[in-house]
Amino acid sequence: MIDPLHTPHDRAAIPLAPALDPSLADAHMPTRLPLLSKRVVSVGILAIGLGLVVGCVARLLTMLIGLVTNLAFHQTWSSELTSPAGHHLGAWVIVVPAIGGLVVGGMARWGSRAIRGHGIPEAMEQVLTNESRIPARMTWLKPVSSAIAIGTGGPFGAEGPIIATGGALGSLLGQRLPVSENERKTLLAAGAAAGMAAVFSAPVSAVLLAIELLLFERRARSLLPVALAAVTGTGVRFALDGPGPVFPMPALAAVAPQALIVYALLGLLMGVAGVLITRLTYGIEDAFEKLPIHWMWWPALGGLVVGAVGYVMPATLGVGYDNITNVISGNMGLAAMALLALAKLVSWSVALGSGTSGGTLAPLFTVGGALGGVCGVLLSAWPPLHVDPHMAALIGMAALFAGASRALMTSAVFVFETTMQPHALLPLLAACTTAYIVSGLMMRHTIMTEKIARRGVHVPTDFVADHEWHRPGLPGA
């Protein structure tokens, strides 16, 4: 008789019981655990070297973005990462992102169509369907196209492209060396983690991102090399820029119990927002699909929208990391944050839906932080709630990304690592969890998986016993 309280999905995972011995036996777990495979050490050494390379590539990418930005908006030859907001182009600024989109469209048509989009879904697809084999040309096509798109005003951060580039470098290394499919997947994830860590000085969240979105497992054979790569990438960042937080802000106080409840409820709101933003983005992508012109022209059309929004609100142009700092530091008023959230959302969703090359992390953090800041300012009018607008902005950042991507632990830990606010950990975890619950109830796929799910790729969501334990001789098991 089928238990109506247990779904087929439940029966696919390891059952929990007051005593786990029967469950572990059914899952063929060994009675004596083996020693760590020496292959893990070998792959770990490769991951350290990969982390060094990806850390340097991350710096080169930011320099290239700075060079394109300064040439396009300030007509100067400099690789310093500056904001396009201080330009003196007037209405001509509308054309600049369109030119960048035209170049990216041409690179996608005659180089590789895989450069379109934010990179992580494409890496997931290669892991799930192509034995983690990413074409070698992606190691330069993705960063160059992204630098052009972002440098000409595209509303994306540098982290998405460098995650994709790091993954491509790891995959290339795995294709050039005699390694197994699992080890190649590990190197791909290690490169991606090193890239994220090198951009944000966030090694723990980089490892969690790899686990939640790329590895689809939590085993020593993959976890250890990925962690070594993330540490190495962060070390490169420290050597170049120092160990300070990427998004500095005033110190936050411990959270009152009533405020914790409010922040958890704010996570519910951000979860709904994450679902709506995901649907908006793919709805815009569907609208572009219906246009009677070749897809290579779409990024240029999206660029016109980016330029028009940037003409009205220049702060939406480019990476916009300074926007995040201003929001969480309380340097923006209520109206300014509301306008930033709306304008950035319009600019980013149209640009991403048009198929240009760029990421999702920084734009979602900007929109989420601004929305959270708005809610925080409004709620702080009721003193008994003890709501801090700075904390609410952090909650918005993390919870919106958690709702859109369902990378729960990545979202919470990332905001902590990039701001170094220990009192934020508890409300971050509460809000990201409630955002995840809402997202899971409202949509089947996430902003990371919807694209490849439409191509028929099945994306696993939970970790279960893979029954490799009882099969001897498996490399890296």
CSV table of C-alpha atoms in Angstrom, one decimal:
chain,number,residue,atom,x,y,z
A,1,MET,CA,0.0,0.0,0.0
A,2,ILE,CA,1.3,3.4,-0.9
A,3,ASP,CA,1.7,5.9,1.9
A,4,PRO,CA,-0.1,9.0,0.8
A,5,LEU,CA,2.1,11.1,3.1
A,6,HIS,CA,5.2,10.1,1.1
A,7,THR,CA,5.7,11.2,-2.5
A,8,PRO,CA,7.9,9.5,-5.1
A,9,HIS,CA,10.4,12.3,-4.6
A,10,ASP,CA,10.6,11.4,-0.9
A,11,ARG,CA,11.2,7.8,-1.7
A,12,ALA,CA,14.1,8.7,-3.9
A,13,ALA,CA,16.1,10.1,-1.0
A,14,ILE,CA,17.6,8.5,2.1
A,15,PRO,CA,14.8,7.9,4.6
A,16,LEU,CA,15.2,9.3,8.0
A,17,ALA,CA,14.3,7.3,11.1
A,18,PRO,CA,15.0,7.5,14.9
A,19,ALA,CA,17.8,4.9,14.2
A,20,LEU,CA,19.6,5.4,10.9
A,21,ASP,CA,21.3,2.0,10.7
A,22,PRO,CA,18.6,0.4,8.6
A,23,SER,CA,18.5,3.4,6.3
A,24,LEU,CA,22.2,3.4,5.8
A,25,ALA,CA,22.2,-0.3,5.1
A,26,ASP,CA,19.5,0.1,2.4
A,27,ALA,CA,21.7,2.8,0.9
A,28,HIS,CA,24.6,0.4,0.7
A,29,MET,CA,26.8,2.5,3.0
A,30,PRO,CA,30.0,0.8,4.0
A,31,THR,CA,30.6,-0.5,7.5
A,32,ARG,CA,34.2,0.6,7.3
A,33,LEU,CA,34.9,3.9,5.7
A,34,PRO,CA,37.8,3.9,3.2
A,35,LEU,CA,40.8,6.2,3.5
A,36,LEU,CA,40.8,9.4,1.4
A,37,SER,CA,41.9,8.7,-2.2
A,38,LYS,CA,45.3,10.0,-3.3
A,39,ARG,CA,43.5,11.2,-6.4
A,40,VAL,CA,41.9,13.9,-4.3
A,41,VAL,CA,45.3,15.2,-3.4
A,42,SER,CA,46.4,15.3,-7.1
A,43,VAL,CA,43.2,17.1,-8.2
A,44,GLY,CA,43.6,19.5,-5.2
A,45,ILE,CA,47.1,20.5,-6.4
A,46,LEU,CA,45.6,21.1,-9.9
A,47,ALA,CA,42.8,23.2,-8.2
A,48,ILE,CA,45.4,25.4,-6.4
A,49,GLY,CA,47.2,26.1,-9.7
A,50,LEU,CA,43.8,26.7,-11.3
A,51,GLY,CA,42.9,29.1,-8.5
A,52,LEU,CA,46.0,31.2,-9.1
A,53,VAL,CA,45.3,31.4,-12.8
A,54,VAL,CA,41.7,32.3,-12.4
A,55,GLY,CA,42.5,34.9,-9.7
A,56,CYS,CA,44.8,36.6,-12.2
A,57,VAL,CA,42.2,36.3,-15.0
A,58,ALA,CA,39.6,37.9,-12.7
A,59,ARG,CA,41.9,40.9,-12.3
A,60,LEU,CA,42.5,41.1,-16.1
A,61,LEU,CA,38.8,41.0,-16.7
A,62,THR,CA,38.0,43.8,-14.4
A,63,MET,CA,40.9,45.8,-16.0
A,64,LEU,CA,39.4,45.1,-19.4
A,65,ILE,CA,36.0,46.2,-18.3
A,66,GLY,CA,37.6,49.4,-16.9
A,67,LEU,CA,39.4,50.0,-20.2
A,68,VAL,CA,36.2,49.6,-22.3
A,69,THR,CA,34.3,51.8,-19.8
A,70,ASN,CA,36.8,54.6,-19.9
A,71,LEU,CA,37.1,54.5,-23.6
A,72,ALA,CA,33.3,54.4,-24.2
A,73,PHE,CA,32.1,56.9,-21.6
A,74,HIS,CA,35.1,59.1,-20.7
A,75,GLN,CA,37.3,58.9,-23.8
A,76,THR,CA,40.4,58.1,-21.7
A,77,TRP,CA,42.9,55.3,-21.8
A,78,SER,CA,42.8,53.7,-18.3
A,79,SER,CA,42.1,50.3,-16.9
A,80,GLU,CA,40.8,51.6,-13.6
A,81,LEU,CA,37.3,50.3,-12.9
A,82,THR,CA,35.1,53.5,-12.9
A,83,SER,CA,31.4,54.2,-13.1
A,84,PRO,CA,29.9,55.4,-16.4
A,85,ALA,CA,27.6,57.7,-14.4
A,86,GLY,CA,30.0,60.6,-14.7
A,87,HIS,CA,30.0,60.7,-18.5
A,88,HIS,CA,29.4,63.9,-20.6
A,89,LEU,CA,27.9,62.2,-23.6
A,90,GLY,CA,24.4,63.6,-23.2
A,91,ALA,CA,21.8,61.8,-25.2
A,92,TRP,CA,24.5,60.0,-27.1
A,93,VAL,CA,24.8,57.7,-24.1
A,94,ILE,CA,21.7,55.9,-25.5
A,95,VAL,CA,23.7,54.6,-28.4
A,96,VAL,CA,26.8,53.3,-26.5
A,97,PRO,CA,25.1,50.2,-25.0
A,98,ALA,CA,23.5,49.4,-28.4
A,99,ILE,CA,27.0,49.4,-30.1
A,100,GLY,CA,28.2,47.1,-27.4
A,101,GLY,CA,25.2,44.8,-27.9
A,102,LEU,CA,25.9,44.8,-31.7
A,103,VAL,CA,29.5,43.6,-31.1
A,104,VAL,CA,28.4,40.9,-28.7
A,105,GLY,CA,25.7,39.7,-31.1
A,106,GLY,CA,28.3,39.4,-33.8
A,107,MET,CA,30.6,37.5,-31.5
A,108,ALA,CA,27.8,35.1,-30.5
A,109,ARG,CA,26.8,34.5,-34.2
A,110,TRP,CA,30.3,33.9,-35.5
A,111,GLY,CA,32.1,32.8,-32.3
A,112,SER,CA,29.8,30.8,-30.1
A,113,ARG,CA,26.2,31.2,-29.2
A,114,ALA,CA,27.0,29.9,-25.7
A,115,ILE,CA,28.4,33.4,-24.7
A,116,ARG,CA,24.8,34.7,-24.5
A,117,GLY,CA,23.3,34.8,-21.1
A,118,HIS,CA,24.7,34.9,-17.6
A,119,GLY,CA,27.0,31.8,-17.8
A,120,ILE,CA,26.0,29.7,-14.8
A,121,PRO,CA,23.1,27.9,-16.6
A,122,GLU,CA,25.4,27.1,-19.5
A,123,ALA,CA,28.0,25.6,-17.2
A,124,MET,CA,25.3,23.6,-15.5
A,125,GLU,CA,24.2,22.3,-18.8
A,126,GLN,CA,27.7,21.1,-19.7
A,127,VAL,CA,28.0,19.3,-16.4
A,128,LEU,CA,24.7,17.6,-16.8
A,129,THR,CA,24.7,16.7,-20.5
A,130,ASN,CA,28.3,16.9,-21.9
A,131,GLU,CA,30.6,15.4,-19.3
A,132,SER,CA,31.7,18.9,-18.2
A,133,ARG,CA,33.3,19.6,-21.5
A,134,ILE,CA,33.2,23.3,-22.4
A,135,PRO,CA,34.8,24.4,-25.7
A,136,ALA,CA,38.2,25.9,-25.4
A,137,ARG,CA,37.2,29.1,-27.3
A,138,MET,CA,34.8,30.0,-24.4
A,139,THR,CA,37.9,30.8,-22.2
A,140,TRP,CA,38.4,34.0,-24.2
A,141,LEU,CA,35.0,34.6,-25.9
A,142,LYS,CA,33.1,34.8,-22.7
A,143,PRO,CA,35.3,37.3,-20.8
A,144,VAL,CA,35.9,39.5,-23.9
A,145,SER,CA,32.2,39.6,-24.9
A,146,SER,CA,31.3,40.4,-21.2
A,147,ALA,CA,33.9,43.1,-20.9
A,148,ILE,CA,32.4,44.8,-24.1
A,149,ALA,CA,28.8,44.4,-22.9
A,150,ILE,CA,29.5,45.7,-19.4
A,151,GLY,CA,32.1,48.3,-20.4
A,152,THR,CA,29.6,49.9,-22.8
A,153,GLY,CA,27.0,50.2,-20.0
A,154,GLY,CA,25.5,46.8,-19.6
A,155,PRO,CA,23.9,46.6,-16.2
A,156,PHE,CA,25.8,43.4,-15.1
A,157,GLY,CA,28.5,42.6,-12.6
A,158,ALA,CA,31.8,41.1,-13.4
A,159,GLU,CA,31.2,38.0,-11.3
A,160,GLY,CA,29.0,36.1,-13.7
A,161,PRO,CA,31.4,36.2,-16.6
A,162,ILE,CA,34.4,35.3,-14.4
A,163,ILE,CA,32.5,32.4,-12.9
A,164,ALA,CA,31.8,31.2,-16.4
A,165,THR,CA,35.4,31.8,-17.5
A,166,GLY,CA,36.8,30.1,-14.5
A,167,GLY,CA,34.6,27.1,-15.1
A,168,ALA,CA,35.7,27.0,-18.8
A,169,LEU,CA,39.4,27.1,-17.7
A,170,GLY,CA,38.8,24.2,-15.3
A,171,SER,CA,37.0,22.2,-17.9
A,172,LEU,CA,39.8,22.8,-20.4
A,173,LEU,CA,42.3,21.6,-17.9
A,174,GLY,CA,40.2,18.5,-17.3
A,175,GLN,CA,40.1,17.8,-21.0
A,176,ARG,CA,43.8,18.2,-21.5
A,177,LEU,CA,44.7,15.8,-18.6
A,178,PRO,CA,43.9,12.1,-18.0
A,179,VAL,CA,41.2,12.6,-15.5
A,180,SER,CA,37.8,11.0,-14.9
A,181,GLU,CA,34.5,12.7,-15.7
A,182,ASN,CA,33.9,13.4,-12.0
A,183,GLU,CA,37.3,15.0,-11.7
A,184,ARG,CA,36.7,17.1,-14.7
A,185,LYS,CA,33.4,18.3,-13.2
A,186,THR,CA,35.3,19.1,-10.0
A,187,LEU,CA,37.9,21.2,-11.9
A,188,LEU,CA,35.1,23.0,-13.6
A,189,ALA,CA,33.4,23.8,-10.3
A,190,ALA,CA,36.8,24.7,-8.8
A,191,GLY,CA,37.5,27.2,-11.5
A,192,ALA,CA,34.1,28.8,-11.1
A,193,ALA,CA,34.5,29.0,-7.3
A,194,ALA,CA,37.9,30.5,-7.7
A,195,GLY,CA,36.5,33.2,-10.0
A,196,MET,CA,33.7,34.1,-7.6
A,197,ALA,CA,36.1,34.2,-4.7
A,198,ALA,CA,38.6,36.3,-6.5
A,199,VAL,CA,36.0,38.9,-7.4
A,200,PHE,CA,34.2,39.1,-4.0
A,201,SER,CA,36.7,37.8,-1.4
A,202,ALA,CA,34.0,35.3,-0.5
A,203,PRO,CA,35.6,31.8,-0.4
A,204,VAL,CA,32.9,30.0,1.7
A,205,SER,CA,30.0,31.2,-0.4
A,206,ALA,CA,32.0,30.4,-3.6
A,207,VAL,CA,32.3,26.8,-2.4
A,208,LEU,CA,28.6,26.7,-1.5
A,209,LEU,CA,27.7,28.1,-4.9
A,210,ALA,CA,29.6,25.3,-6.5
A,211,ILE,CA,27.9,22.7,-4.4
A,212,GLU,CA,24.4,24.1,-4.8
A,213,LEU,CA,24.6,24.9,-8.6
A,214,LEU,CA,27.4,22.9,-10.2
A,215,LEU,CA,28.6,19.8,-8.4
A,216,PHE,CA,25.2,18.2,-7.5
A,217,GLU,CA,27.0,16.3,-4.8
A,218,ARG,CA,28.7,16.9,-1.4
A,219,ARG,CA,31.6,14.5,-1.3
A,220,ALA,CA,35.3,14.9,-0.3
A,221,ARG,CA,36.5,14.2,-3.8
A,222,SER,CA,34.9,17.4,-5.0
A,223,LEU,CA,34.6,19.5,-1.9
A,224,LEU,CA,38.3,19.6,-1.0
A,225,PRO,CA,39.6,20.7,-4.5
A,226,VAL,CA,36.9,23.3,-4.8
A,227,ALA,CA,37.7,24.7,-1.4
A,228,LEU,CA,41.4,24.8,-2.2
A,229,ALA,CA,40.7,26.7,-5.4
A,230,ALA,CA,38.4,29.2,-3.6
A,231,VAL,CA,41.0,29.8,-0.9
A,232,THR,CA,43.6,30.4,-3.6
A,233,GLY,CA,41.4,32.8,-5.6
A,234,THR,CA,40.7,34.7,-2.4
A,235,GLY,CA,44.4,34.8,-1.7
A,236,VAL,CA,45.1,36.4,-5.0
A,237,ARG,CA,42.4,39.0,-4.3
A,238,PHE,CA,43.9,39.7,-0.9
A,239,ALA,CA,47.4,40.1,-2.4
A,240,LEU,CA,46.1,42.6,-5.0
A,241,ASP,CA,43.5,44.6,-3.0
A,242,GLY,CA,43.8,43.7,0.7
A,243,PRO,CA,41.5,41.8,3.0
A,244,GLY,CA,38.8,44.4,3.6
A,245,PRO,CA,35.1,43.8,2.9
A,246,VAL,CA,34.0,44.3,-0.7
A,247,PHE,CA,30.9,46.2,0.5
A,248,PRO,CA,31.9,48.2,3.6
A,249,MET,CA,29.1,49.5,5.8
A,250,PRO,CA,28.6,50.7,9.4
A,251,ALA,CA,28.6,48.0,12.1
A,252,LEU,CA,25.3,46.4,12.8
A,253,ALA,CA,23.9,45.7,16.3
A,254,ALA,CA,22.5,42.4,17.4
A,255,VAL,CA,18.9,41.7,16.3
A,256,ALA,CA,15.9,42.0,18.6
A,257,PRO,CA,13.5,39.0,18.6
A,258,GLN,CA,10.6,41.1,17.1
A,259,ALA,CA,12.9,42.4,14.4
A,260,LEU,CA,14.0,38.8,13.5
A,261,ILE,CA,10.3,38.0,12.9
A,262,VAL,CA,10.0,41.1,10.6
A,263,TYR,CA,13.1,40.1,8.7
A,264,ALA,CA,11.8,36.6,8.2
A,265,LEU,CA,8.5,38.1,6.8
A,266,LEU,CA,10.6,40.4,4.6
A,267,GLY,CA,12.2,37.2,3.2
A,268,LEU,CA,8.7,36.0,2.2
A,269,LEU,CA,8.2,39.2,0.3
A,270,MET,CA,11.6,38.9,-1.4
A,271,GLY,CA,10.8,35.3,-2.3
A,272,VAL,CA,7.7,36.5,-4.2
A,273,ALA,CA,9.8,39.2,-5.8
A,274,GLY,CA,12.3,36.6,-6.9
A,275,VAL,CA,9.6,34.6,-8.6
A,276,LEU,CA,8.1,37.6,-10.3
A,277,ILE,CA,11.5,38.8,-11.5
A,278,THR,CA,12.4,35.3,-12.9
A,279,ARG,CA,9.1,35.2,-14.8
A,280,LEU,CA,9.6,38.7,-16.1
A,281,THR,CA,13.1,38.0,-17.4
A,282,TYR,CA,12.0,34.9,-19.2
A,283,GLY,CA,8.9,36.6,-20.5
A,284,ILE,CA,11.1,39.3,-22.0
A,285,GLU,CA,13.3,36.5,-23.5
A,286,ASP,CA,10.2,34.9,-25.0
A,287,ALA,CA,9.1,38.3,-26.5
A,288,PHE,CA,12.5,38.6,-28.2
A,289,GLU,CA,12.1,35.1,-29.6
A,290,LYS,CA,9.0,36.4,-31.5
A,291,LEU,CA,10.8,39.2,-33.2
A,292,PRO,CA,11.1,38.8,-37.0
A,293,ILE,CA,14.8,39.5,-37.1
A,294,HIS,CA,17.9,37.3,-36.5
A,295,TRP,CA,18.9,36.9,-32.8
A,296,MET,CA,22.2,38.5,-33.3
A,297,TRP,CA,20.5,41.9,-33.5
A,298,TRP,CA,18.6,41.4,-30.2
A,299,PRO,CA,21.4,42.6,-27.9
A,300,ALA,CA,21.6,45.9,-29.8
A,301,LEU,CA,17.9,46.4,-29.3
A,302,GLY,CA,18.3,45.6,-25.6
A,303,GLY,CA,21.2,48.0,-25.5
A,304,LEU,CA,18.9,50.8,-26.7
A,305,VAL,CA,16.7,50.2,-23.7
A,306,VAL,CA,19.7,50.1,-21.4
A,307,GLY,CA,20.9,53.4,-22.8
A,308,ALA,CA,17.6,55.1,-22.5
A,309,VAL,CA,17.2,54.0,-18.9
A,310,GLY,CA,20.8,55.1,-18.3
A,311,TYR,CA,20.1,58.5,-19.8
A,312,VAL,CA,17.4,59.0,-17.2
A,313,MET,CA,19.3,57.3,-14.3
A,314,PRO,CA,23.0,57.0,-15.0
A,315,ALA,CA,23.6,54.9,-11.9
A,316,THR,CA,22.1,51.9,-13.7
A,317,LEU,CA,24.9,51.7,-16.2
A,318,GLY,CA,27.8,49.3,-15.7
A,319,VAL,CA,28.6,47.0,-12.8
A,320,GLY,CA,27.1,49.2,-10.1
A,321,TYR,CA,29.0,47.8,-7.1
A,322,ASP,CA,29.0,51.4,-5.7
A,323,ASN,CA,25.2,51.3,-5.7
A,324,ILE,CA,25.2,48.3,-3.4
A,325,THR,CA,27.6,50.0,-1.0
A,326,ASN,CA,25.5,53.2,-1.0
A,327,VAL,CA,22.3,51.3,-0.3
A,328,ILE,CA,23.5,49.2,2.6
A,329,SER,CA,25.4,52.2,4.1
A,330,GLY,CA,22.3,54.4,4.2
A,331,ASN,CA,23.7,56.9,1.7
A,332,MET,CA,20.5,56.8,-0.4
A,333,GLY,CA,17.1,58.1,0.5
A,334,LEU,CA,13.7,56.4,0.1
A,335,ALA,CA,12.9,57.8,-3.3
A,336,ALA,CA,16.4,57.2,-4.7
A,337,MET,CA,16.4,53.5,-3.6
A,338,ALA,CA,12.9,53.0,-5.1
A,339,LEU,CA,13.9,54.5,-8.4
A,340,LEU,CA,17.2,52.6,-8.5
A,341,ALA,CA,15.3,49.3,-7.9
A,342,LEU,CA,12.8,49.9,-10.7
A,343,ALA,CA,15.3,51.3,-13.2
A,344,LYS,CA,17.9,48.6,-12.6
A,345,LEU,CA,15.3,45.9,-12.9
A,346,VAL,CA,14.0,47.2,-16.2
A,347,SER,CA,17.5,47.8,-17.6
A,348,TRP,CA,18.9,44.4,-16.5
A,349,SER,CA,15.9,42.2,-17.4
A,350,VAL,CA,15.7,43.6,-20.9
A,351,ALA,CA,19.4,43.3,-21.4
A,352,LEU,CA,19.5,39.8,-20.2
A,353,GLY,CA,16.4,38.8,-22.1
A,354,SER,CA,17.9,40.1,-25.3
A,355,GLY,CA,20.7,37.5,-25.0
A,356,THR,CA,23.7,39.7,-24.4
A,357,SER,CA,26.6,38.5,-22.2
A,358,GLY,CA,26.4,39.3,-18.5
A,359,GLY,CA,25.6,38.0,-15.0
A,360,THR,CA,22.8,38.0,-12.5
A,361,LEU,CA,24.4,38.3,-9.0
A,362,ALA,CA,25.2,42.0,-8.8
A,363,PRO,CA,22.0,43.2,-10.5
A,364,LEU,CA,19.8,41.0,-8.2
A,365,PHE,CA,21.8,42.2,-5.1
A,366,THR,CA,21.3,45.8,-6.3
A,367,VAL,CA,17.6,45.4,-6.8
A,368,GLY,CA,17.1,43.4,-3.7
A,369,GLY,CA,19.2,45.7,-1.5
A,370,ALA,CA,17.2,48.7,-2.8
A,371,LEU,CA,13.9,47.0,-2.2
A,372,GLY,CA,15.0,45.9,1.3
A,373,GLY,CA,16.2,49.4,2.1
A,374,VAL,CA,12.9,50.9,1.1
A,375,CYS,CA,11.0,48.4,3.3
A,376,GLY,CA,13.5,49.1,6.1
A,377,VAL,CA,13.0,52.8,6.0
A,378,LEU,CA,9.2,52.4,6.0
A,379,LEU,CA,9.2,49.9,8.9
A,380,SER,CA,11.7,51.9,11.0
A,381,ALA,CA,8.9,54.4,11.4
A,382,TRP,CA,7.5,51.9,14.0
A,383,PRO,CA,10.1,51.9,16.8
A,384,PRO,CA,8.7,48.8,18.6
A,385,LEU,CA,9.7,46.7,15.6
A,386,HIS,CA,13.4,47.6,16.1
A,387,VAL,CA,14.0,47.4,12.3
A,388,ASP,CA,17.3,48.7,11.1
A,389,PRO,CA,17.2,49.9,7.4
A,390,HIS,CA,20.8,48.8,6.9
A,391,MET,CA,19.9,45.3,8.0
A,392,ALA,CA,16.8,45.3,5.9
A,393,ALA,CA,18.9,46.2,2.9
A,394,LEU,CA,21.2,43.2,3.5
A,395,ILE,CA,18.1,41.0,3.9
A,396,GLY,CA,16.8,42.2,0.6
A,397,MET,CA,20.1,41.5,-1.2
A,398,ALA,CA,20.4,37.9,0.0
A,399,ALA,CA,16.7,36.9,0.1
A,400,LEU,CA,16.0,38.1,-3.4
A,401,PHE,CA,18.8,36.1,-4.8
A,402,ALA,CA,17.8,33.1,-2.7
A,403,GLY,CA,14.2,33.4,-4.0
A,404,ALA,CA,15.3,33.7,-7.6
A,405,SER,CA,18.1,31.0,-7.6
A,406,ARG,CA,17.2,28.9,-4.5
A,407,ALA,CA,20.9,28.9,-3.6
A,408,LEU,CA,20.0,29.3,0.0
A,409,MET,CA,23.3,28.9,1.9
A,410,THR,CA,25.2,30.7,-0.9
A,411,SER,CA,23.0,33.8,-0.6
A,412,ALA,CA,23.2,34.1,3.2
A,413,VAL,CA,26.9,33.4,3.6
A,414,PHE,CA,27.8,35.6,0.6
A,415,VAL,CA,26.3,38.8,2.1
A,416,PHE,CA,28.0,38.1,5.4
A,417,GLU,CA,31.4,37.6,3.7
A,418,THR,CA,31.2,40.7,1.6
A,419,THR,CA,30.1,42.9,4.4
A,420,MET,CA,31.7,41.2,7.5
A,421,GLN,CA,28.7,41.8,9.6
A,422,PRO,CA,28.4,38.9,12.1
A,423,HIS,CA,25.1,40.0,13.6
A,424,ALA,CA,23.5,39.7,10.2
A,425,LEU,CA,24.0,35.9,9.9
A,426,LEU,CA,20.9,35.0,11.9
A,427,PRO,CA,18.4,37.2,10.1
A,428,LEU,CA,20.0,36.4,6.8
A,429,LEU,CA,19.5,32.7,7.3
A,430,ALA,CA,15.9,33.3,8.4
A,431,ALA,CA,15.0,35.5,5.4
A,432,CYS,CA,16.8,33.3,2.8
A,433,THR,CA,14.9,30.3,4.2
A,434,THR,CA,11.5,31.9,3.9
A,435,ALA,CA,12.4,33.2,0.5
A,436,TYR,CA,13.3,29.7,-0.6
A,437,ILE,CA,10.0,28.3,0.7
A,438,VAL,CA,8.0,30.8,-1.2
A,439,SER,CA,10.0,30.3,-4.4
A,440,GLY,CA,9.7,26.5,-4.1
A,441,LEU,CA,5.9,26.7,-3.7
A,442,MET,CA,5.4,29.1,-6.6
A,443,MET,CA,7.7,28.0,-9.4
A,444,ARG,CA,9.3,24.7,-10.5
A,445,HIS,CA,12.5,26.1,-11.9
A,446,THR,CA,14.8,29.0,-10.9
A,447,ILE,CA,16.4,31.8,-12.8
A,448,MET,CA,19.4,29.5,-13.2
A,449,THR,CA,17.6,26.4,-14.4
A,450,GLU,CA,14.6,27.6,-16.4
A,451,LYS,CA,16.7,28.2,-19.5
A,452,ILE,CA,18.2,24.7,-19.6
A,453,ALA,CA,14.9,23.1,-18.4
A,454,ARG,CA,13.3,24.5,-21.5
A,455,ARG,CA,15.9,22.5,-23.5
A,456,GLY,CA,14.8,19.3,-21.9
A,457,VAL,CA,17.7,19.1,-19.3
A,458,HIS,CA,16.7,17.6,-16.0
A,459,VAL,CA,18.3,19.5,-13.1
A,460,PRO,CA,18.5,17.6,-9.8
A,461,THR,CA,17.5,19.6,-6.7
A,462,ASP,CA,18.4,17.3,-3.8
A,463,PHE,CA,21.4,15.1,-2.8
A,464,VAL,CA,20.7,11.4,-2.5
A,465,ALA,CA,22.7,8.2,-2.2
A,466,ASP,CA,24.4,7.4,-5.5
A,467,HIS,CA,25.2,3.8,-4.6
A,468,GLU,CA,28.8,4.1,-5.6
A,469,TRP,CA,30.0,3.1,-2.1
A,470,HIS,CA,29.6,-0.6,-2.7
A,471,ARG,CA,31.2,-0.7,-6.2
A,472,PRO,CA,35.0,-1.2,-5.7
A,473,GLY,CA,37.7,0.4,-7.9
A,474,LEU,CA,35.9,3.7,-8.7
A,475,PRO,CA,38.5,6.5,-9.0
A,476,GLY,CA,38.0,9.3,-6.5
A,477,ALA,CA,35.1,7.5,-4.7
